[in-house]
Amino acid sequence: MKKLPDKTVERLSQYRRTLLIALSNGKHHIFSHELAAMLHITSVQVRRDIMLIGYSGTLRQGYDVKELTDIIGKIIDSKDGQKVAVIGIGNLGRAIIGYFSGKRTKLSIVAGFDLNPDKIDRVYAGVWCYHFDRMADIIQKENISIAVITVPASEATAVADKLILAGIKGILNFTPRPLNVPSNVYLEEYDIITSLEKLAYFVKKV
Amino acid sequence: MKKLPDKTVERLSQYRRTLLIALSNGKHHIFSHELAAMLHITSVQVRRDIMLIGYSGTLRQGYDVKELTDIIGKIIDSKDGQKVAVIGIGNLGRAIIGYFSGKRTKLSIVAGFDLNPDKIDRVYAGVWCYHFDRMADIIQKENISIAVITVPASEATAVADKLILAGIKGILNFTPRPLNVPSNVYLEEYDIITSLEKLAYFVKKV
């Protein structure tokens, strides 16, 4: 199967999350317009995405929640799951580790890295924190493919270079410093200042 | 001036962030293709956005970094700034407060809220943490227009309702629970699981 567009994958992940909430509320069938309303998008968009992955519901009942969840899982998840490292064990790094702890997902955080001696060789919500010097070593030994960068902006570029050399294939950059990565590395960036500035702009009285 | 599209505002915020980095590196002029490369977008996109705000560079030197930064500021920022509250003073809430601390921005975090008695009436990086019960009171008294929600998913809906009743006009939701807000409230949502699932999908060996 050809790789799906970026935005479709993002929405599939959101559909699954929403379907799981529905399922836990005892809902077994759902219409495209219900999914759409919960995610603030159009039902045309929902139907288009779900057709794209070769699934369809029935006119009378809509989608089977369990079936659709499983199909999305088969597309998004790797069979054996994927391992994630968190670089920078400050408040944000710890929040991310804590957030994943105990969640049933195909993604597992298996290592943390920091430079602060007080943090190294300690365990955070079940995740061991190593010194930066062990990055390449642990990433290769543990077969880690994804890294989350939560270090100060000034260190972001050096950390990313180190990660790429160590064989990391996906980077989620939480620093405000835009990164450059080779074309075989997938990059996601999130900066809270941008989100808040957008809010501020739309909230602003004209 | 008519409100700009959502995505344009997002990019203007990113341009400004990138321009400020350039300026701090002693760069006084920048070409659209340089800005584009730093942000992994096309130079056509950059030129279109910047034309939209009524600015243009010169063929020989490109944009004046300082001028463009100021113009973006005039569009995005409110003259007197805007006040932000953080709801939920866990690791993520503290990371956000710490991140803003000392940053020169027109957005200032002026209050935190939590339910945990150990956190209430304490100061985090200069920000006072109040009990949830004081939310409406403080939001009105301090004229807070934007709230960041970092509570557990199960509390997200109740917290959002409380915030909207208190007069909050913009919400940044960091919980995985999608929210419903009235049309006069602006909502941004971010879920790290979706970002990581996207990475995992593209990193996955086919």
Tab-separated table of N, CA and C in Angstrom, chain A residues 63-137:
chain	number	residue	atom	x	y	z
A	63	TYR	N	-20.594	3.221	10.770
A	63	TYR	CA	-19.420	2.353	10.902
A	63	TYR	C	-19.530	1.466	12.132
A	64	ASP	N	-19.000	0.259	12.028
A	64	ASP	CA	-18.825	-0.606	13.199
A	64	ASP	C	-17.582	-0.106	13.944
A	65	VAL	N	-17.774	0.374	15.164
A	65	VAL	CA	-16.694	1.047	15.905
A	65	VAL	C	-15.486	0.137	16.097
A	66	LYS	N	-15.755	-1.098	16.518
A	66	LYS	CA	-14.659	-2.037	16.782
A	66	LYS	C	-13.890	-2.374	15.497
A	67	GLU	N	-14.626	-2.667	14.439
A	67	GLU	CA	-13.986	-3.003	13.152
A	67	GLU	C	-13.112	-1.866	12.639
A	68	LEU	N	-13.671	-0.662	12.667
A	68	LEU	CA	-12.933	0.494	12.144
A	68	LEU	C	-11.674	0.758	12.989
A	69	THR	N	-11.821	0.614	14.311
A	69	THR	CA	-10.656	0.781	15.192
A	69	THR	C	-9.547	-0.194	14.804
A	70	ASP	N	-9.928	-1.456	14.574
A	70	ASP	CA	-8.928	-2.477	14.235
A	70	ASP	C	-8.257	-2.187	12.899
A	71	ILE	N	-9.061	-1.744	11.927
A	71	ILE	CA	-8.497	-1.470	10.605
A	71	ILE	C	-7.511	-0.302	10.667
A	72	ILE	N	-7.892	0.731	11.401
A	72	ILE	CA	-6.959	1.865	11.560
A	72	ILE	C	-5.674	1.381	12.233
A	73	GLY	N	-5.821	0.540	13.244
A	73	GLY	CA	-4.650	-0.015	13.929
A	73	GLY	C	-3.724	-0.748	12.982
A	74	LYS	N	-4.309	-1.546	12.100
A	74	LYS	CA	-3.482	-2.316	11.148
A	74	LYS	C	-2.698	-1.395	10.233
A	75	ILE	N	-3.273	-0.234	9.923
A	75	ILE	CA	-2.591	0.696	9.018
A	75	ILE	C	-1.525	1.514	9.745
A	76	ILE	N	-1.896	2.024	10.913
A	76	ILE	CA	-0.974	2.940	11.604
A	76	ILE	C	0.121	2.200	12.373
A	77	ASP	N	-0.251	1.164	13.104
A	77	ASP	CA	0.703	0.534	14.020
A	77	ASP	C	1.674	-0.401	13.297
A	78	SER	N	2.838	-0.566	13.891
A	78	SER	CA	3.736	-1.635	13.460
A	78	SER	C	3.356	-2.877	14.243
A	79	LYS	N	3.537	-4.038	13.628
A	79	LYS	CA	3.122	-5.285	14.283
A	79	LYS	C	3.790	-5.430	15.662
A	80	ASP	N	5.089	-5.173	15.706
A	80	ASP	CA	5.795	-5.373	16.967
A	80	ASP	C	5.934	-4.095	17.782
A	81	GLY	N	5.239	-3.045	17.365
A	81	GLY	CA	5.343	-1.788	18.086
A	81	GLY	C	6.625	-1.058	17.743
A	82	GLN	N	6.757	0.153	18.239
A	82	GLN	CA	7.986	0.911	17.993
A	82	GLN	C	8.459	1.546	19.286
A	83	LYS	N	9.776	1.663	19.393
A	83	LYS	CA	10.362	2.167	20.627
A	83	LYS	C	10.749	3.636	20.491
A	84	VAL	N	10.536	4.359	21.583
A	84	VAL	CA	10.698	5.812	21.601
A	84	VAL	C	11.670	6.201	22.715
A	85	ALA	N	12.511	7.185	22.449
A	85	ALA	CA	13.369	7.764	23.495
A	85	ALA	C	12.976	9.219	23.714
A	86	VAL	N	13.111	9.675	24.952
A	86	VAL	CA	12.853	11.083	25.265
A	86	VAL	C	14.180	11.738	25.627
A	87	ILE	N	14.533	12.807	24.919
A	87	ILE	CA	15.811	13.475	25.158
A	87	ILE	C	15.538	14.773	25.911
A	88	GLY	N	15.971	14.797	27.168
A	88	GLY	CA	15.712	15.957	28.020
A	88	GLY	C	14.638	15.596	29.038
A	89	ILE	N	15.064	15.358	30.285
A	89	ILE	CA	14.116	14.884	31.301
A	89	ILE	C	13.768	16.036	32.247
A	90	GLY	N	13.389	17.172	31.674
A	90	GLY	CA	12.837	18.276	32.464
A	90	GLY	C	11.361	18.039	32.696
A	91	ASN	N	10.630	19.089	33.058
A	91	ASN	CA	9.187	18.934	33.286
A	91	ASN	C	8.464	18.374	32.064
A	92	LEU	N	8.804	18.867	30.878
A	92	LEU	CA	8.105	18.409	29.677
A	92	LEU	C	8.420	16.944	29.388
A	93	GLY	N	9.696	16.591	29.454
A	93	GLY	CA	10.088	15.194	29.226
A	93	GLY	C	9.384	14.266	30.205
A	94	ARG	N	9.336	14.672	31.470
A	94	ARG	CA	8.670	13.835	32.483
A	94	ARG	C	7.166	13.767	32.241
A	95	ALA	N	6.579	14.876	31.793
A	95	ALA	CA	5.140	14.872	31.490
A	95	ALA	C	4.844	13.860	30.386
A	96	ILE	N	5.692	13.808	29.378
A	96	ILE	CA	5.473	12.896	28.255
A	96	ILE	C	5.626	11.449	28.710
A	97	ILE	N	6.670	11.178	29.479
A	97	ILE	CA	6.870	9.812	29.992
A	97	ILE	C	5.678	9.397	30.850
A	98	GLY	N	5.245	10.283	31.715
A	98	GLY	CA	4.126	9.967	32.605
A	98	GLY	C	2.836	9.725	31.818
A	99	TYR	N	2.660	10.492	30.781
A	99	TYR	CA	1.454	10.418	29.962
A	99	TYR	C	1.339	9.051	29.280
A	100	PHE	N	2.479	8.508	28.850
A	100	PHE	CA	2.472	7.225	28.150
A	100	PHE	C	2.432	6.038	29.104
A	101	SER	N	2.829	6.276	30.346
A	101	SER	CA	2.950	5.192	31.311
A	101	SER	C	1.609	4.494	31.489
A	102	GLY	N	1.599	3.174	31.233
A	102	GLY	CA	0.377	2.397	31.443
A	102	GLY	C	-0.619	2.478	30.310
A	103	LYS	N	-0.350	3.332	29.285
A	103	LYS	CA	-1.257	3.409	28.138
A	103	LYS	C	-1.035	2.201	27.237
A	104	ARG	N	-2.126	1.604	26.763
A	104	ARG	CA	-2.000	0.503	25.821
A	104	ARG	C	-1.837	1.089	24.438
A	105	THR	N	-0.611	1.199	23.998
A	105	THR	CA	-0.344	1.717	22.660
A	105	THR	C	0.830	0.945	22.100
A	106	LYS	N	0.962	0.974	20.790
A	106	LYS	CA	2.051	0.246	20.141
A	106	LYS	C	3.361	1.023	20.236
A	107	LEU	N	3.295	2.169	20.878
A	107	LEU	CA	4.500	2.975	21.059
A	107	LEU	C	4.930	2.873	22.505
A	108	SER	N	6.200	2.527	22.741
A	108	SER	CA	6.613	2.523	24.138
A	108	SER	C	7.891	3.315	24.321
A	109	ILE	N	7.870	4.160	25.350
A	109	ILE	CA	9.069	4.931	25.690
A	109	ILE	C	9.972	4.012	26.492
A	110	VAL	N	11.177	3.762	25.976
A	110	VAL	CA	12.053	2.789	26.630
A	110	VAL	C	13.312	3.413	27.215
A	111	ALA	N	13.569	4.683	26.904
A	111	ALA	CA	14.768	5.318	27.472
A	111	ALA	C	14.613	6.832	27.519
A	112	GLY	N	15.235	7.419	28.550
A	112	GLY	CA	15.335	8.869	28.632
A	112	GLY	C	16.813	9.244	28.640
A	113	PHE	N	17.120	10.471	28.237
A	113	PHE	CA	18.512	10.930	28.233
A	113	PHE	C	18.570	12.349	28.771
A	114	ASP	N	19.584	12.627	29.561
A	114	ASP	CA	19.771	13.975	30.086
A	114	ASP	C	21.265	14.203	30.355
A	115	LEU	N	21.610	15.459	30.653
A	115	LEU	CA	23.000	15.774	30.993
A	115	LEU	C	23.177	16.001	32.485
A	116	ASN	N	22.084	16.252	33.175
A	116	ASN	CA	22.124	16.591	34.594
A	116	ASN	C	22.406	15.346	35.441
A	117	PRO	N	23.535	15.343	36.186
A	117	PRO	CA	23.922	14.162	36.976
A	117	PRO	C	22.833	13.739	37.974
A	118	ASP	N	22.019	14.694	38.438
A	118	ASP	CA	20.950	14.357	39.387
A	118	ASP	C	19.865	13.516	38.747
A	119	LYS	N	19.771	13.562	37.423
A	119	LYS	CA	18.697	12.849	36.740
A	119	LYS	C	19.157	11.508	36.177
A	120	ILE	N	20.453	11.395	35.943
A	120	ILE	CA	20.993	10.194	35.286
A	120	ILE	C	20.992	9.004	36.233
A	121	ASP	N	20.746	7.824	35.650
A	121	ASP	CA	20.660	6.574	36.412
A	121	ASP	C	19.511	6.585	37.419
A	122	ARG	N	18.496	7.338	37.098
A	122	ARG	CA	17.256	7.280	37.871
A	122	ARG	C	16.136	6.790	36.956
A	123	VAL	N	15.029	6.352	37.582
A	123	VAL	CA	13.917	5.820	36.802
A	123	VAL	C	12.726	6.768	36.929
A	124	TYR	N	12.148	7.185	35.781
A	124	TYR	CA	10.971	8.054	35.768
A	124	TYR	C	9.787	7.274	35.197
A	125	ALA	N	8.779	7.029	36.018
A	125	ALA	CA	7.591	6.266	35.588
A	125	ALA	C	8.000	5.024	34.789
A	126	GLY	N	8.997	4.314	35.314
A	126	GLY	CA	9.406	3.059	34.684
A	126	GLY	C	10.431	3.196	33.578
A	127	VAL	N	10.859	4.429	33.295
A	127	VAL	CA	11.804	4.653	32.187
A	127	VAL	C	13.164	5.089	32.746
A	128	TRP	N	14.215	4.371	32.347
A	128	TRP	CA	15.556	4.668	32.826
A	128	TRP	C	16.116	5.889	32.117
A	129	CYS	N	16.783	6.769	32.885
A	129	CYS	CA	17.417	7.955	32.305
A	129	CYS	C	18.931	7.783	32.209
A	130	TYR	N	19.470	7.867	31.001
A	130	TYR	CA	20.901	7.706	30.738
A	130	TYR	C	21.562	9.050	30.439
A	131	HIS	N	22.884	9.087	30.533
A	131	HIS	CA	23.673	10.251	30.108
A	131	HIS	C	23.661	10.342	28.576
A	132	PHE	N	23.711	11.588	28.068
A	132	PHE	CA	23.783	11.833	26.619
A	132	PHE	C	24.845	10.969	25.930
A	133	ASP	N	25.945	10.729	26.617
A	133	ASP	CA	27.051	9.949	26.024
A	133	ASP	C	26.639	8.541	25.606
A	134	ARG	N	25.558	8.033	26.193
A	134	ARG	CA	25.162	6.656	25.903
A	134	ARG	C	24.091	6.593	24.803
A	135	MET	N	23.767	7.751	24.215
A	135	MET	CA	22.660	7.839	23.264
A	135	MET	C	22.791	6.845	22.111
A	136	ALA	N	23.895	6.903	21.373
A	136	ALA	CA	24.068	6.047	20.191
A	136	ALA	C	24.001	4.577	20.605
A	137	ASP	N	24.722	4.268	21.627
A	137	ASP	CA	24.789	2.914	22.180
A	137	ASP	C	23.405	2.332	22.498
